């Protein structure tokens, strides 16, 4: 019920007790502001980290050759391990539970690619068709490397969007055109985008067989990539361990030697990140709840002081004919009004600062889209308002109950 | 107007009880100007608080304007205080953050009178106590006598049947006390019952009837009862 007179009475009280009003409001606004900021930055960090994973399938497994660190069957340590096509074939034929296999070969240094009068340096990689899934490549136009390209060792290339723009411009289609890579002509069969970052779209994928023939070292494989389908973390771990055993037998290194071949299990890695961020979120919530609690205690304290301060006034008002409910109503309405306004201010400032921060630091990969669930923000505000009011309610009821004569004695 | 029979009141201070009012029997008629005299601790303020429904009594009966005032609900007590009684206190009890006019208007707020109307009435009553010029002043900007006149205006604004004044001149010098007492006499002439609690003989001499309290009991009554 809107009672203009009641509001005028409250506003005149608020207006004449500015410091008290400010302090009450400040503790509410600060609590909400900090909560929004905490939740928002936590979300920003999480978004940033998740973005780091966006480039590749999260169930992928990578195998790269390393250097042995343990002696094995008469071999000395510090021996370089070399992966070849046969190793890949062995895994492809015998390892269960994996799909989208690809073997990669890199070009030492970067390759120089030329189209007409445009030239640039790009990563030139050999691959198998499975790469498209493992690397989460999305074709914009044309197609990716296919099996026929591999068996016939065709001189074709699927290029990244940045490479395409650099060589062909934004509008022209590169499909069917020939580019020179280190002096050898390749026909462009498609171009793609990849969320993994700039480097992933400044590259050309060639058929592995072509890469091996054209750029030397015909059997060499620099990295094997595969995905584990919908394997659980435990199953993926088993696959990794099987892979290590298989390779150790073929390549003669100690199966416990983790440095002979590096096997990166992204699923496990991702899981660790998920756990880390769960931890961070819990931590943020604990701090956030602490902040809210501090706000509640602050409001309660001030409300208690307010009531204590106004005991004599309550006595006077009662002597003049105020009922207990009108006294409680007066104190509560004031408390609720102040907390609502202050809560709203804190909410707006917090969200505003997050928006501003989002604009200021755009382009930072580790902190992305700080945002806050508005439902959580509003619930927190309402919680603070309710608890602040309750904190005022108890002393208000007590004050309204005491005999006016007792209240009047307070000075 | 007022009928007290066998009123008893105790205060418990820690372990032992203090018998503040002992079997008080008293009648005060409509339109009287009465003073209740007594040294400090005689129970006179307690008696006044009971008369003003500011405090409760332990046993006996108190009727105000033929209404039994006993075990009243908060609501009723507030209503009777608001309608029947105007209070005047030794320390004035004005609200420090409200100006003179707003202070005078406050009882009307609890009667549900609109702001505009009650401020207009407040100005009229301030005029009656000679403080129209000071309507916008805060209590801290007023002298003691002026503050007491503001509180008298506040007591009068609801047209009470009874004015209760607790040491109204206790904080004032003798000249100011005289003018405040004159004001009470004028109020009394309008037909309002006025009861003044005081310990000063000069003040009680200015009333029509004196009731003397000692150790919680009525000692003697000067003049003739109505």
PDB file of C-alpha atoms in Angstrom, chain B residues 34-146:
ATOM      1  CA  UNK B  34      -4.079  20.095  39.985  1.00  0.00           C
ATOM      2  CA  UNK B  35      -0.497  19.758  41.121  1.00  0.00           C
ATOM      3  CA  UNK B  36       1.071  16.635  42.517  1.00  0.00           C
ATOM      4  CA  UNK B  37       3.819  17.578  44.935  1.00  0.00           C
ATOM      5  CA  UNK B  38       6.509  15.488  46.456  1.00  0.00           C
ATOM      6  CA  UNK B  39      10.226  15.155  46.896  1.00  0.00           C
ATOM      7  CA  UNK B  40      12.189  12.976  44.532  1.00  0.00           C
ATOM      8  CA  UNK B  41      11.430   9.323  45.122  1.00  0.00           C
ATOM      9  CA  UNK B  42       7.962  10.054  46.444  1.00  0.00           C
ATOM     10  CA  UNK B  43       6.417   8.268  43.472  1.00  0.00           C
ATOM     11  CA  UNK B  44       4.915  11.338  41.840  1.00  0.00           C
ATOM     12  CA  UNK B  45       6.389  10.722  38.393  1.00  0.00           C
ATOM     13  CA  UNK B  46       5.304   7.093  38.547  1.00  0.00           C
ATOM     14  CA  UNK B  47       1.784   8.214  39.386  1.00  0.00           C
ATOM     15  CA  UNK B  48       1.800  10.586  36.453  1.00  0.00           C
ATOM     16  CA  UNK B  49       3.054   7.868  34.107  1.00  0.00           C
ATOM     17  CA  UNK B  50       0.243   5.602  35.224  1.00  0.00           C
ATOM     18  CA  UNK B  51      -2.257   8.412  34.683  1.00  0.00           C
ATOM     19  CA  UNK B  52      -0.768   8.906  31.208  1.00  0.00           C
ATOM     20  CA  UNK B  53      -0.926   5.189  30.319  1.00  0.00           C
ATOM     21  CA  UNK B  54       2.820   5.341  29.894  1.00  0.00           C
ATOM     22  CA  UNK B  55       3.293   2.768  32.634  1.00  0.00           C
ATOM     23  CA  UNK B  56       1.280  -0.078  34.109  1.00  0.00           C
ATOM     24  CA  UNK B  57       0.154  -0.537  37.692  1.00  0.00           C
ATOM     25  CA  UNK B  58       0.175  -3.771  39.665  1.00  0.00           C
ATOM     26  CA  UNK B  59      -3.180  -3.688  41.419  1.00  0.00           C
ATOM     27  CA  UNK B  60      -6.193  -1.423  41.891  1.00  0.00           C
ATOM     28  CA  UNK B  61      -8.325   0.313  39.304  1.00  0.00           C
ATOM     29  CA  UNK B  62      -7.863   3.384  37.183  1.00  0.00           C
ATOM     30  CA  UNK B  63     -10.701   4.870  35.164  1.00  0.00           C
ATOM     31  CA  UNK B  64     -10.144   7.703  32.760  1.00  0.00           C
ATOM     32  CA  UNK B  65     -13.261   9.424  31.457  1.00  0.00           C
ATOM     33  CA  UNK B  66     -15.312   6.416  32.655  1.00  0.00           C
ATOM     34  CA  UNK B  67     -13.050   4.005  30.779  1.00  0.00           C
ATOM     35  CA  UNK B  68     -11.231   1.393  32.839  1.00  0.00           C
ATOM     36  CA  UNK B  69      -7.561   1.607  32.003  1.00  0.00           C
ATOM     37  CA  UNK B  70      -6.259  -1.827  32.796  1.00  0.00           C
ATOM     38  CA  UNK B  71      -4.362  -4.422  30.759  1.00  0.00           C
ATOM     39  CA  UNK B  72      -4.934  -2.423  27.624  1.00  0.00           C
ATOM     40  CA  UNK B  73      -3.708  -3.714  24.299  1.00  0.00           C
ATOM     41  CA  UNK B  74      -0.916  -1.755  22.662  1.00  0.00           C
ATOM     42  CA  UNK B  75      -3.369  -0.520  20.094  1.00  0.00           C
ATOM     43  CA  UNK B  76      -5.884   0.780  22.663  1.00  0.00           C
ATOM     44  CA  UNK B  77      -3.231   2.326  24.882  1.00  0.00           C
ATOM     45  CA  UNK B  78      -1.837   4.169  21.876  1.00  0.00           C
ATOM     46  CA  UNK B  79      -5.310   5.313  20.872  1.00  0.00           C
ATOM     47  CA  UNK B  80      -6.191   6.638  24.354  1.00  0.00           C
ATOM     48  CA  UNK B  81      -2.862   8.392  24.700  1.00  0.00           C
ATOM     49  CA  UNK B  82      -3.380   9.975  21.336  1.00  0.00           C
ATOM     50  CA  UNK B  83      -6.999  11.004  21.913  1.00  0.00           C
ATOM     51  CA  UNK B  84      -7.286  11.744  25.616  1.00  0.00           C
ATOM     52  CA  UNK B  85      -3.936  12.903  26.810  1.00  0.00           C
ATOM     53  CA  UNK B  86      -1.360  15.546  26.029  1.00  0.00           C
ATOM     54  CA  UNK B  87       2.077  15.070  27.556  1.00  0.00           C
ATOM     55  CA  UNK B  88       4.595  17.639  28.662  1.00  0.00           C
ATOM     56  CA  UNK B  89       7.961  16.483  29.970  1.00  0.00           C
ATOM     57  CA  UNK B  90      10.708  18.052  32.012  1.00  0.00           C
ATOM     58  CA  UNK B  91      13.225  17.515  29.227  1.00  0.00           C
ATOM     59  CA  UNK B  92      10.661  18.489  26.574  1.00  0.00           C
ATOM     60  CA  UNK B  93      11.223  15.347  24.514  1.00  0.00           C
ATOM     61  CA  UNK B  94      11.110  17.049  21.156  1.00  0.00           C
ATOM     62  CA  UNK B  95      12.504  15.132  18.173  1.00  0.00           C
ATOM     63  CA  UNK B  96      15.859  16.715  17.427  1.00  0.00           C
ATOM     64  CA  UNK B  97      15.718  16.250  13.684  1.00  0.00           C
ATOM     65  CA  UNK B  98      12.305  17.821  13.240  1.00  0.00           C
ATOM     66  CA  UNK B  99      11.620  21.548  13.332  1.00  0.00           C
ATOM     67  CA  UNK B 100       9.180  23.144  15.785  1.00  0.00           C
ATOM     68  CA  UNK B 101       6.218  22.925  13.431  1.00  0.00           C
ATOM     69  CA  UNK B 102       6.856  19.256  12.569  1.00  0.00           C
ATOM     70  CA  UNK B 103       7.208  18.413  16.246  1.00  0.00           C
ATOM     71  CA  UNK B 104       3.876  20.036  17.047  1.00  0.00           C
ATOM     72  CA  UNK B 105       2.256  18.259  14.101  1.00  0.00           C
ATOM     73  CA  UNK B 106       3.515  14.787  15.060  1.00  0.00           C
ATOM     74  CA  UNK B 107       0.521  13.622  17.175  1.00  0.00           C
ATOM     75  CA  UNK B 108      -1.749  14.420  14.243  1.00  0.00           C
ATOM     76  CA  UNK B 109       0.356  12.139  12.050  1.00  0.00           C
ATOM     77  CA  UNK B 110      -0.705   9.274  14.295  1.00  0.00           C
ATOM     78  CA  UNK B 111      -4.293  10.455  14.022  1.00  0.00           C
ATOM     79  CA  UNK B 112      -4.065  10.172  10.261  1.00  0.00           C
ATOM     80  CA  UNK B 113      -4.343  13.884   9.486  1.00  0.00           C
ATOM     81  CA  UNK B 114      -2.826  14.894   6.149  1.00  0.00           C
ATOM     82  CA  UNK B 115       0.524  16.598   6.153  1.00  0.00           C
ATOM     83  CA  UNK B 116      -0.759  19.877   4.778  1.00  0.00           C
ATOM     84  CA  UNK B 117      -3.586  20.102   7.285  1.00  0.00           C
ATOM     85  CA  UNK B 118      -1.515  19.162  10.281  1.00  0.00           C
ATOM     86  CA  UNK B 119       1.244  21.616   9.460  1.00  0.00           C
ATOM     87  CA  UNK B 120      -1.387  24.338   9.141  1.00  0.00           C
ATOM     88  CA  UNK B 121      -2.846  23.400  12.524  1.00  0.00           C
ATOM     89  CA  UNK B 122       0.644  23.195  14.022  1.00  0.00           C
ATOM     90  CA  UNK B 123       1.294  26.781  12.938  1.00  0.00           C
ATOM     91  CA  UNK B 124      -1.938  27.877  14.614  1.00  0.00           C
ATOM     92  CA  UNK B 125      -0.936  26.228  17.871  1.00  0.00           C
ATOM     93  CA  UNK B 126       2.580  27.624  17.681  1.00  0.00           C
ATOM     94  CA  UNK B 127       0.932  31.016  17.271  1.00  0.00           C
ATOM     95  CA  UNK B 128      -1.080  30.360  20.432  1.00  0.00           C
ATOM     96  CA  UNK B 129       2.096  29.784  22.429  1.00  0.00           C
ATOM     97  CA  UNK B 130       3.728  32.793  20.775  1.00  0.00           C
ATOM     98  CA  UNK B 131       6.223  30.919  18.635  1.00  0.00           C
ATOM     99  CA  UNK B 132       4.872  31.309  15.125  1.00  0.00           C
ATOM    100  CA  UNK B 133       8.072  33.039  14.069  1.00  0.00           C
ATOM    101  CA  UNK B 134      10.103  30.066  15.233  1.00  0.00           C
ATOM    102  CA  UNK B 135       8.195  27.386  13.327  1.00  0.00           C
ATOM    103  CA  UNK B 136      11.121  26.493  11.068  1.00  0.00           C
ATOM    104  CA  UNK B 137      13.662  26.347  13.903  1.00  0.00           C
ATOM    105  CA  UNK B 138      15.103  23.099  15.135  1.00  0.00           C
ATOM    106  CA  UNK B 139      14.719  22.371  18.872  1.00  0.00           C
ATOM    107  CA  UNK B 140      18.470  22.887  19.396  1.00  0.00           C
ATOM    108  CA  UNK B 141      18.046  26.468  18.156  1.00  0.00           C
ATOM    109  CA  UNK B 142      15.385  27.235  20.752  1.00  0.00           C
ATOM    110  CA  UNK B 143      15.751  28.216  24.391  1.00  0.00           C
ATOM    111  CA  UNK B 144      14.438  25.944  27.136  1.00  0.00           C
ATOM    112  CA  UNK B 145      11.293  28.017  27.618  1.00  0.00           C
ATOM    113  CA  UNK B 146      10.636  28.052  23.894  1.00  0.00           C
TER     114      UNK B 146
END
